[in-house]
Short mmCIF file of C-alpha atoms and ligand atoms in Angstrom, two decimals:
data_model
loop_
_atom_site.label_atom_id
_atom_site.label_comp_id
_atom_site.label_asym_id
_atom_site.label_seq_id
_atom_site.Cartn_x
_atom_site.Cartn_y
_atom_site.Cartn_z
CA MET A 1 21.76 7.51 -4.52
CA ASP A 2 18.05 8.06 -3.80
CA PHE A 3 14.79 7.99 -5.77
CA SER A 4 15.68 11.27 -7.43
CA ASP A 5 18.74 9.59 -9.01
CA ILE A 6 16.62 6.64 -10.07
CA ALA A 7 13.66 8.66 -11.44
CA ALA A 8 14.60 8.82 -15.14
CA GLU A 9 15.18 5.05 -15.46
CA TYR A 10 12.66 3.92 -12.86
CA GLU A 11 9.77 2.76 -15.03
CA LYS A 12 11.87 0.60 -17.35
CA HIS A 13 13.01 -1.61 -14.48
CA ALA A 14 10.19 -1.39 -11.97
CA ILE A 15 8.82 -4.72 -13.21
CA VAL A 16 8.04 -6.19 -9.80
CA GLN A 17 6.35 -3.03 -8.51
CA LYS A 18 4.21 -2.91 -11.67
CA SER A 19 2.96 -6.50 -11.63
CA ALA A 20 2.12 -6.24 -7.92
CA SER A 21 0.13 -3.05 -8.55
CA GLU A 22 -2.20 -4.87 -10.93
CA LYS A 23 -3.40 -7.16 -8.16
CA LEU A 24 -3.77 -4.18 -5.82
CA LEU A 25 -6.00 -2.36 -8.33
CA LYS A 26 -8.20 -5.46 -8.68
CA LEU A 27 -8.63 -5.66 -4.91
CA LEU A 28 -9.51 -1.96 -4.67
CA ASN A 29 -12.09 -2.08 -7.47
CA ILE A 30 -12.03 1.69 -8.10
CA GLY A 31 -15.45 3.09 -9.13
CA ASP A 32 -16.29 5.33 -12.12
CA ASN A 33 -16.46 8.53 -10.06
CA ASP A 34 -14.06 7.81 -7.20
CA ASP A 35 -11.58 10.51 -6.19
CA VAL A 36 -8.23 8.75 -5.81
CA LEU A 37 -4.96 9.60 -4.06
CA ASP A 38 -1.82 7.74 -5.19
CA LEU A 39 0.44 7.88 -2.13
CA GLY A 40 4.16 7.59 -2.92
CA CYS A 41 3.24 7.79 -6.61
CA GLY A 42 6.84 7.80 -7.95
CA THR A 43 6.81 8.51 -11.68
CA GLY A 44 3.00 8.24 -11.77
CA SER A 45 2.52 5.06 -13.79
CA LEU A 46 -0.28 3.89 -11.48
CA ALA A 47 -1.87 7.36 -11.32
CA ARG A 48 -2.04 7.37 -15.14
CA LYS A 49 -3.64 3.94 -15.14
CA ILE A 50 -6.18 5.11 -12.54
CA ARG A 51 -6.91 8.18 -14.72
CA GLY A 52 -8.35 5.75 -17.25
CA ILE A 53 -10.60 4.09 -14.65
CA THR A 54 -12.35 6.99 -12.87
CA LYS A 55 -13.82 10.33 -13.92
CA GLY A 56 -13.10 11.62 -10.39
CA LYS A 57 -10.03 13.52 -9.18
CA VAL A 58 -6.64 11.79 -9.40
CA VAL A 59 -3.84 13.15 -7.20
CA GLY A 60 -0.31 11.76 -6.85
CA VAL A 61 2.06 12.70 -4.03
CA ASP A 62 5.69 11.79 -3.43
CA PRO A 63 8.53 13.45 -1.46
CA SER A 64 11.06 13.02 -4.29
CA PRO A 65 11.12 16.16 -6.50
CA LEU A 66 12.60 14.29 -9.46
CA MET A 67 10.07 11.47 -9.27
CA ILE A 68 7.31 14.12 -9.38
CA LYS A 69 9.04 15.99 -12.22
CA GLU A 70 9.13 12.74 -14.22
CA ALA A 71 5.48 12.03 -13.31
CA ILE A 72 4.38 15.50 -14.53
CA GLU A 73 6.30 15.13 -17.80
CA LYS A 74 4.79 11.71 -18.44
CA SER A 75 1.25 12.91 -17.66
CA ILE A 76 1.03 15.89 -20.03
CA GLY A 77 -2.54 16.27 -21.30
CA LEU A 78 -3.96 14.11 -18.51
CA GLU A 79 -5.89 15.62 -15.64
CA ILE A 80 -3.70 14.47 -12.75
CA THR A 81 -2.46 16.74 -9.96
CA TYR A 82 0.97 16.03 -8.50
CA GLU A 83 2.58 17.37 -5.36
CA VAL A 84 6.01 16.97 -3.73
CA ILE A 85 5.03 15.97 -0.21
CA SER A 86 5.49 12.93 2.02
CA ALA A 87 2.76 10.70 3.44
CA GLU A 88 3.65 12.02 6.90
CA GLU A 89 2.97 15.61 5.78
CA VAL A 90 -0.25 15.40 3.74
CA SER A 91 -3.21 17.12 5.41
CA TYR A 92 -6.28 16.45 3.24
CA LYS A 93 -9.66 16.33 4.99
CA GLU A 94 -12.25 13.86 3.67
CA ARG A 95 -11.22 14.50 0.07
CA PHE A 96 -10.80 10.98 -1.38
CA ASP A 97 -12.77 7.77 -1.86
CA VAL A 98 -9.68 5.62 -2.44
CA ILE A 99 -6.01 5.80 -1.43
CA VAL A 100 -3.61 3.58 -3.37
CA CYS A 101 -0.12 2.95 -2.05
CA ASN A 102 2.05 0.65 -4.15
CA SER A 103 5.62 -0.34 -3.15
CA ALA A 104 6.05 2.81 -1.04
CA PHE A 105 4.79 1.99 2.48
CA GLN A 106 8.09 0.32 3.47
CA TRP A 107 9.83 3.69 2.95
CA PHE A 108 7.62 5.67 5.34
CA ARG A 109 9.61 7.14 8.24
CA ASP A 110 6.55 7.29 10.48
CA PRO A 111 3.91 4.84 9.18
CA ARG A 112 1.57 5.50 12.12
CA LYS A 113 1.44 9.22 11.38
CA ALA A 114 1.03 8.51 7.66
CA LEU A 115 -1.94 6.22 8.40
CA ARG A 116 -3.62 8.81 10.61
CA ASN A 117 -3.26 11.29 7.70
CA CYS A 118 -4.76 8.72 5.32
CA TYR A 119 -7.71 8.15 7.64
CA GLU A 120 -8.35 11.93 7.71
CA ALA A 121 -7.95 12.19 3.93
CA LEU A 122 -10.63 9.57 3.20
CA ARG A 123 -14.39 10.12 3.14
CA TYR A 124 -16.49 7.76 5.24
CA GLY A 125 -16.88 4.52 3.32
CA GLY A 126 -13.55 5.20 1.60
CA ARG A 127 -10.77 2.62 1.46
CA ILE A 128 -7.01 2.36 1.43
CA GLY A 129 -5.07 -0.35 -0.41
CA ILE A 130 -1.45 -1.13 0.27
CA GLN A 131 0.96 -3.37 -1.59
CA ALA A 132 4.46 -3.47 -0.10
CA PRO A 133 7.32 -5.85 0.52
CA ALA A 134 6.93 -7.39 3.98
CA ARG A 135 9.11 -9.16 6.56
CA ASN A 136 12.79 -8.45 7.20
CA ASN A 137 13.51 -11.26 4.77
CA TYR A 138 11.43 -9.37 2.18
CA CYS A 139 13.46 -10.78 -0.74
CA PRO A 140 15.75 -13.73 0.08
CA ASN A 141 17.73 -13.10 -3.14
CA PHE A 142 18.55 -9.51 -2.16
CA ILE A 143 19.31 -10.50 1.44
CA ARG A 144 21.75 -13.18 0.21
CA ALA A 145 23.48 -10.66 -2.07
CA VAL A 146 23.75 -8.11 0.74
CA GLU A 147 25.20 -10.79 3.05
CA ALA A 148 28.06 -11.06 0.52
CA VAL A 149 28.53 -7.28 0.80
CA ARG A 150 28.64 -7.60 4.60
CA GLU A 151 31.42 -10.19 4.30
CA ASP A 152 33.52 -8.79 1.44
CA GLU A 153 36.69 -7.00 2.55
CA ARG A 154 36.04 -4.18 0.03
CA THR A 155 32.74 -3.23 1.64
CA ARG A 156 32.46 -4.75 5.14
CA ASP A 157 33.95 -1.83 7.13
CA THR A 158 31.65 0.78 5.57
CA PHE A 159 28.61 -1.48 5.53
CA LEU A 160 28.83 -1.69 9.35
CA TYR A 161 27.57 1.93 9.35
CA PHE A 162 24.51 1.21 7.22
CA LYS A 163 21.24 1.75 9.05
CA ASN A 164 18.30 -0.01 7.42
CA PRO A 165 15.64 2.63 6.53
CA TRP A 166 12.74 0.26 5.88
CA PHE A 167 9.65 -0.48 7.89
CA PHE A 168 8.75 -4.16 7.84
CA LEU A 169 6.46 -6.24 10.01
CA GLU A 170 6.55 -10.03 10.10
CA SER A 171 2.88 -11.06 9.94
CA GLU A 172 -0.52 -10.19 8.45
CA ASP A 173 -1.88 -9.71 11.97
CA GLU A 174 0.77 -7.14 12.90
CA TYR A 175 -0.06 -5.10 9.79
CA LYS A 176 -3.77 -5.50 10.49
CA LYS A 177 -3.31 -4.15 14.02
CA LEU A 178 -1.30 -1.17 12.75
CA PHE A 179 -4.17 -0.18 10.43
CA GLU A 180 -6.84 -0.87 13.05
CA ASP A 181 -4.98 1.39 15.48
CA ALA A 182 -5.34 4.19 12.91
CA GLY A 183 -9.13 3.60 12.80
CA PHE A 184 -9.52 1.34 9.75
CA ARG A 185 -11.50 -1.89 9.52
CA VAL A 186 -9.20 -4.28 7.71
CA THR A 187 -11.11 -6.36 5.16
CA PHE A 188 -8.10 -8.08 3.57
CA SER A 189 -4.55 -8.68 4.82
CA VAL A 190 -2.33 -11.27 3.19
CA ILE A 191 1.42 -11.72 2.85
CA GLU A 192 2.15 -13.84 -0.18
CA LYS A 193 5.32 -15.23 -1.65
CA VAL A 194 5.53 -13.93 -5.21
CA VAL A 195 7.99 -15.73 -7.47
CA SER A 196 9.19 -14.60 -10.90
CA ARG A 197 12.12 -15.66 -13.07
CA HIS A 198 14.70 -13.27 -14.52
CA THR A 199 18.21 -13.15 -15.89
CA PRO A 200 20.84 -11.99 -13.34
CA GLU A 201 21.10 -8.69 -15.27
CA GLU A 202 17.36 -8.10 -14.85
CA VAL A 203 17.56 -8.93 -11.15
CA LEU A 204 20.31 -6.32 -10.78
CA LYS A 205 18.13 -3.74 -12.54
CA ILE A 206 15.21 -4.59 -10.27
CA PHE A 207 17.54 -4.18 -7.27
CA MET A 208 18.77 -0.84 -8.61
CA SER A 209 15.19 0.44 -9.20
CA GLY A 210 14.23 0.13 -5.52
CA ALA A 211 16.47 -1.43 -2.86
CA ALA A 212 19.53 0.53 -4.02
CA ALA A 213 17.81 3.77 -2.96
CA GLY A 214 18.31 2.43 0.58
CA TYR A 215 21.52 0.40 0.50
CA LEU A 216 23.43 2.99 -1.55
CA ASN A 217 21.97 6.16 -0.08
CA GLN A 218 24.36 8.39 1.87
CA LYS A 219 21.44 9.33 4.16
CA TYR A 220 21.45 5.87 5.73
CA TYR A 221 25.16 5.73 6.60
CA ASN A 222 26.93 7.37 9.53
CA VAL A 223 30.11 7.66 7.47
CA LYS A 224 30.82 9.13 4.06
CA ILE A 225 30.38 6.54 1.31
CA SER A 226 32.77 6.71 -1.61
CA GLY A 227 32.35 6.05 -5.31
CA GLU A 228 34.61 2.98 -4.90
CA TYR A 229 32.34 1.63 -2.17
CA ILE A 230 29.28 2.04 -4.40
CA ASP A 231 31.05 0.36 -7.36
CA ALA A 232 32.25 -2.55 -5.20
CA PHE A 233 28.76 -2.95 -3.67
CA VAL A 234 27.13 -3.12 -7.11
CA ASN A 235 29.75 -5.62 -8.33
CA ILE A 236 29.29 -7.88 -5.33
CA VAL A 237 25.49 -8.02 -5.62
CA LYS A 238 25.81 -8.54 -9.38
CA GLU A 239 28.12 -11.54 -8.79
CA SER A 240 25.74 -12.91 -6.19
CA PHE A 241 22.79 -12.71 -8.63
CA GLU A 242 24.92 -14.51 -11.24
CA LYS A 243 25.66 -17.27 -8.69
CA GLN A 244 21.98 -17.53 -7.83
CA ALA A 245 21.09 -18.42 -11.44
CA GLU A 246 19.82 -21.96 -11.95
CA ASN A 247 20.86 -24.32 -14.77
CA ASP A 248 18.77 -22.46 -17.34
CA GLY A 249 20.59 -19.21 -16.44
CA MET A 250 17.53 -17.71 -14.73
CA VAL A 251 17.21 -16.54 -11.13
CA LYS A 252 14.11 -17.52 -9.18
CA LEU A 253 13.32 -14.14 -7.59
CA GLU A 254 11.14 -14.28 -4.49
CA PHE A 255 9.38 -11.41 -2.74
CA ASN A 256 7.18 -11.51 0.33
CA ARG A 257 4.41 -9.04 -0.49
CA LEU A 258 1.72 -7.60 1.69
CA TYR A 259 -1.69 -6.81 0.24
CA LEU A 260 -3.98 -5.00 2.66
CA ILE A 261 -7.31 -3.22 2.29
CA GLY A 262 -8.65 -0.99 5.08
CA VAL A 263 -12.03 0.77 5.17
CA LYS A 264 -12.99 4.00 6.96
CA GLU A 265 -16.38 3.17 8.39
CA GLY A 266 -19.04 5.24 10.12
CA GLY A 267 -19.89 8.88 9.50
CA LYS A 268 -23.23 10.39 8.54
C1 SAM B 1 9.49 1.85 -5.33
S1 SAM B 1 8.85 3.47 -5.54
C2 SAM B 1 7.16 3.14 -5.93
C3 SAM B 1 6.54 4.19 -6.81
C4 SAM B 1 5.13 3.90 -7.35
N1 SAM B 1 4.14 3.81 -6.29
C5 SAM B 1 5.11 2.63 -8.18
O1 SAM B 1 4.33 1.73 -7.88
O2 SAM B 1 5.86 2.55 -9.16
C6 SAM B 1 8.75 4.06 -3.88
C7 SAM B 1 8.34 5.53 -3.77
O3 SAM B 1 8.07 5.85 -2.41
C8 SAM B 1 8.40 7.20 -2.22
N2 SAM B 1 8.49 7.53 -0.79
C9 SAM B 1 9.56 7.39 0.02
N3 SAM B 1 9.28 7.86 1.25
C10 SAM B 1 7.98 8.29 1.22
C11 SAM B 1 7.12 8.91 2.18
N4 SAM B 1 7.52 9.15 3.42
N5 SAM B 1 5.87 9.26 1.78
C12 SAM B 1 5.44 8.99 0.52
N6 SAM B 1 6.23 8.40 -0.43
C13 SAM B 1 7.48 8.06 -0.09
C14 SAM B 1 9.73 7.31 -2.98
O4 SAM B 1 10.09 8.67 -3.23
C15 SAM B 1 9.43 6.50 -4.23
O5 SAM B 1 8.98 7.30 -5.30
#
């Protein structure tokens, strides 16, 4: 399972990614004529929103062909350009005023290379805004559920071969340094605890719209994963979310989220 499997259903359940993106857009304050790149655009919901803000160019890139297919279908009649390419591969030169990256940075295989590409892609005075889950304990609810997978006899032997694909740092300062090393001046860097309340079924859907593309992706295991393993995994996390519900039946879902703005200064 990867983002291509998730593409068709993604927007219905990407509640947490969507609410976090609203704050990111406020921080970025996109201007009327800004040219904007949506990096790791997924199905393009943010790119479409940005289309309504600026008269400039709007470009969305993502390495998942099915995410881009979905984005193109949903953007018919809108002037948005999409391309299947990863953040590590883009090679724009001073083409954008703003780069937006919502809930995608944690997936980058080589964040340093991606940031150098972003620096190149921006005009002087341009800015990049990132929103992404942060810290290894990025969502205590998901970590607790996955601990149950690690211990359950149906899944523990295979789960030993899972290699975490995500890039997380533990503090605002570590993220700040990463961006400064790529040339940016960081004007904002905060990790905040974002809490929302959902039914256990909703929490499972939120898990399946993002984290599952890691935990249940053959690419991140050194052994073949079976259909039974995937079914057992989903059942175990589902039960854990049910157990995490409070008296009113709702789960208090917590995410540690990074918001960072970096500026490319200098130039003519
Ligand atoms: C949780 S989705 C977020 C999509 C969208 N930005 C949103 O806010 O709904 C994460 C996206 O990151 C993309 N992604 C994974 N690795 C990437 C990379 N190396 N470069 C760019 N995007 C990547 C995935 O294909 C997926 O569409």
